[in-house]
Short mmCIF file of C-alpha atoms in Angstrom, two decimals:
data_model
loop_
_atom_site.label_atom_id
_atom_site.label_comp_id
_atom_site.label_asym_id
_atom_site.label_seq_id
_atom_site.Cartn_x
_atom_site.Cartn_y
_atom_site.Cartn_z
CA MET A 740 4.97 3.66 -10.73
CA ILE A 741 4.49 7.13 -8.94
CA PRO A 742 1.09 9.01 -9.54
CA PRO A 743 2.56 11.23 -12.07
CA ALA A 744 3.81 8.77 -14.26
CA HIS A 745 0.44 6.97 -14.06
CA LEU A 746 -1.21 10.20 -15.37
CA ALA A 747 1.39 10.78 -17.92
CA SER A 748 0.57 7.09 -19.37
CA GLY A 749 -3.06 8.02 -19.42
CA TYR A 750 -2.46 10.99 -21.46
CA LEU A 751 -0.31 8.80 -23.71
CA ILE A 752 -3.29 6.60 -24.22
CA TYR A 753 -5.42 9.21 -25.05
CA ARG A 754 -2.78 10.74 -27.82
CA ALA A 755 -2.49 7.30 -29.15
CA ALA A 756 -6.26 6.96 -29.57
CA ALA A 757 -6.35 10.33 -31.22
CA SER A 758 -3.78 9.44 -33.67
CA PHE A 759 -5.47 6.04 -34.62
CA GLY A 760 -8.64 8.21 -35.66
CA ALA A 761 -10.67 8.31 -32.28
CA GLU A 762 -12.22 11.98 -32.34
CA LYS A 763 -10.42 14.30 -29.94
CA ASP A 764 -13.11 13.78 -27.43
CA PRO A 765 -12.32 15.24 -23.84
CA MET A 766 -14.46 12.02 -22.57
CA LEU A 767 -11.73 9.91 -24.02
CA LEU A 768 -9.00 11.72 -22.08
CA VAL A 769 -11.03 11.44 -18.77
CA LEU A 770 -11.53 7.80 -19.31
CA ALA A 771 -7.92 7.52 -20.15
CA PHE A 772 -6.93 9.29 -16.69
CA LEU A 773 -9.44 7.31 -14.89
CA GLY A 774 -8.13 3.85 -16.23
CA SER A 775 -4.64 4.62 -15.76
CA PHE A 776 -5.16 5.13 -11.76
CA ALA A 777 -8.19 2.70 -11.75
CA PRO A 778 -6.14 -0.28 -10.34
CA ASP A 779 -5.24 1.83 -7.21
CA ILE A 780 -8.71 1.76 -6.11
CA ASP A 781 -7.54 -1.05 -3.95
CA ALA A 782 -5.57 1.52 -2.08
CA LEU A 783 -8.67 2.76 -0.58
CA PHE A 784 -9.88 -0.32 0.65
CA PHE A 785 -7.39 -2.90 1.28
CA GLY A 786 -3.91 -1.99 1.04
CA LYS A 787 -2.61 -0.37 4.16
CA GLN A 788 0.96 -0.68 3.73
CA ILE A 789 3.23 0.15 0.58
CA ASN A 790 4.30 -3.30 0.17
CA ASN A 791 1.09 -5.13 -0.10
CA HIS A 792 -1.45 -2.76 -1.59
CA ARG A 793 -0.92 -4.62 -4.95
CA ASN A 794 -2.14 -7.91 -3.55
CA THR A 795 -5.86 -7.53 -4.66
CA ILE A 796 -7.57 -8.73 -8.07
CA PHE A 797 -7.60 -4.91 -8.88
CA HIS A 798 -3.86 -5.19 -9.78
CA THR A 799 -4.15 -8.44 -11.85
CA PRO A 800 -4.45 -8.65 -15.56
CA PHE A 801 -6.99 -11.26 -15.27
CA PHE A 802 -9.55 -8.93 -13.73
CA TRP A 803 -9.19 -6.07 -15.95
CA ILE A 804 -9.08 -8.25 -19.15
CA LEU A 805 -12.31 -10.25 -17.90
CA LEU A 806 -14.11 -6.85 -17.19
CA ALA A 807 -12.97 -5.47 -20.58
CA CYS A 808 -14.48 -8.13 -22.23
CA ILE A 809 -17.87 -8.21 -20.82
CA THR A 810 -17.69 -4.14 -20.98
CA LEU A 811 -16.67 -4.25 -24.75
CA ILE A 812 -19.33 -6.83 -25.81
CA PHE A 813 -22.02 -4.75 -24.19
CA PHE A 814 -20.86 -1.42 -25.88
CA LEU A 815 -20.51 -3.36 -29.16
CA VAL A 816 -24.06 -4.47 -28.87
CA PHE A 817 -25.85 -1.64 -27.46
CA TYR A 818 -23.60 1.43 -27.94
CA PRO A 819 -21.34 0.71 -31.03
CA THR A 820 -20.18 4.37 -31.82
CA LEU A 821 -18.94 4.63 -28.18
CA SER A 822 -16.91 1.56 -28.10
CA SER A 823 -13.84 3.35 -27.86
CA TYR A 824 -14.50 4.69 -24.50
CA PRO A 825 -14.14 1.48 -22.35
CA LEU A 826 -11.21 0.46 -24.80
CA VAL A 827 -9.22 3.36 -23.60
CA PHE A 828 -10.29 2.97 -20.16
CA PHE A 829 -9.07 -0.56 -20.00
CA ILE A 830 -5.85 -0.07 -21.91
CA GLY A 831 -5.19 2.36 -19.11
CA SER A 832 -5.99 -0.08 -16.66
CA LEU A 833 -3.89 -2.42 -17.82
CA LEU A 834 -0.85 -0.12 -18.77
CA HIS A 835 -1.08 0.79 -14.90
CA VAL A 836 -0.66 -2.91 -13.87
CA PHE A 837 2.43 -3.31 -16.40
CA LEU A 838 4.10 -0.42 -15.15
CA ASP A 839 3.33 -1.64 -11.28
CA TRP A 840 5.17 -4.65 -12.42
CA THR A 841 8.23 -2.75 -14.16
CA SER A 842 8.51 -0.61 -11.00
CA ALA A 843 7.64 -2.75 -8.13
CA ARG A 844 10.39 -2.65 -5.29
CA THR A 845 8.54 -3.56 -2.31
CA GLY A 846 5.43 -5.58 -3.49
CA GLY A 847 4.94 -7.29 -6.89
CA VAL A 848 1.92 -7.94 -9.12
CA ARG A 849 0.04 -10.94 -9.55
CA LEU A 850 0.60 -11.44 -13.10
CA PHE A 851 -0.70 -14.78 -13.59
CA TYR A 852 -3.70 -14.81 -11.06
CA PRO A 853 -5.96 -16.73 -10.73
CA PHE A 854 -3.55 -19.70 -11.58
CA SER A 855 -0.75 -18.12 -9.19
CA LYS A 856 -0.79 -15.77 -6.35
CA LYS A 857 3.02 -15.28 -6.62
CA GLU A 858 4.03 -11.41 -6.78
CA ARG A 859 6.40 -10.71 -9.80
CA SER A 860 8.19 -7.65 -10.67
CA LEU A 861 10.85 -6.91 -13.38
CA PHE A 862 13.36 -5.96 -10.21
CA PRO A 863 13.94 -7.97 -7.22
CA LEU A 864 11.28 -7.34 -4.54
CA SER A 865 12.41 -6.48 -0.92
CA PRO A 866 8.99 -6.00 1.02
CA GLU A 867 10.57 -4.88 4.23
CA HIS A 868 11.46 -1.42 2.53
CA GLY A 869 7.78 -1.02 2.18
CA ASP A 870 6.45 -1.75 5.63
CA VAL A 871 5.01 1.89 5.93
CA PRO A 872 1.35 3.02 5.47
CA LEU A 873 0.34 3.56 2.04
CA LEU A 874 -1.25 6.81 2.54
CA PRO A 875 1.34 9.51 3.92
CA ASN A 876 1.07 10.80 7.40
CA LYS A 877 3.26 12.94 9.66
CA LYS A 878 4.01 10.25 11.86
CA HIS A 879 6.03 8.16 9.40
CA ASN A 880 7.79 11.10 7.46
CA HIS A 881 11.24 9.59 8.31
CA GLU A 882 10.27 5.99 7.19
CA TYR A 883 9.14 7.66 3.82
CA LYS A 884 12.41 8.91 3.14
CA HIS A 885 13.96 5.82 3.32
CA VAL A 886 11.33 4.06 1.03
CA TRP A 887 11.76 6.83 -1.71
CA LYS A 888 15.60 6.56 -1.22
CA PHE A 889 15.32 2.58 -1.84
CA TYR A 890 12.88 3.25 -4.63
CA PHE A 891 15.00 5.39 -6.50
CA ARG A 892 18.25 3.68 -5.75
CA ASN A 893 17.75 1.85 -9.00
CA THR A 894 18.87 4.04 -11.66
CA LEU A 895 17.10 2.16 -14.56
CA LEU A 896 13.79 2.69 -12.65
CA LEU A 897 14.61 6.49 -12.04
CA ILE A 898 15.31 6.78 -15.92
CA LEU A 899 12.13 5.11 -16.71
CA GLU A 900 9.82 7.11 -14.21
CA ILE A 901 11.57 10.59 -15.78
CA SER A 902 10.93 9.23 -19.32
CA ILE A 903 7.54 8.56 -18.81
#
């Protein structure tokens, strides 16, 4: 997914939390946004190319579910009135991984890690189309045009991105 879709998903999580009785707390909105981008922390350290930035533990459901369980238990024991904070954050993180699975075109998500390192995606993967640096730079502008052209060649994916 492209960043605006992740941002929108964070807002939708916040709205859902508010509709389920959570107070309209600005911190919930901040945590929903942070959670919706949290898996991409790997882009800062590990993923150098578009086609491999999801090959880290940060893009696995296992990591976020394990971290959520530990954090939620901690909050339920020590700060029960604030337990919606980590919940909103981790729902955002898991939704990010799910959205990346649905939109992956050049590098998939390791859904069943640590049991399998196979990258999975809703659509067939073509890693050769994402063999450009993850962080844009002028040197590779021409290559990025080809990446986006390939990415949005999938009409269903384009509709999904716009819908979110």
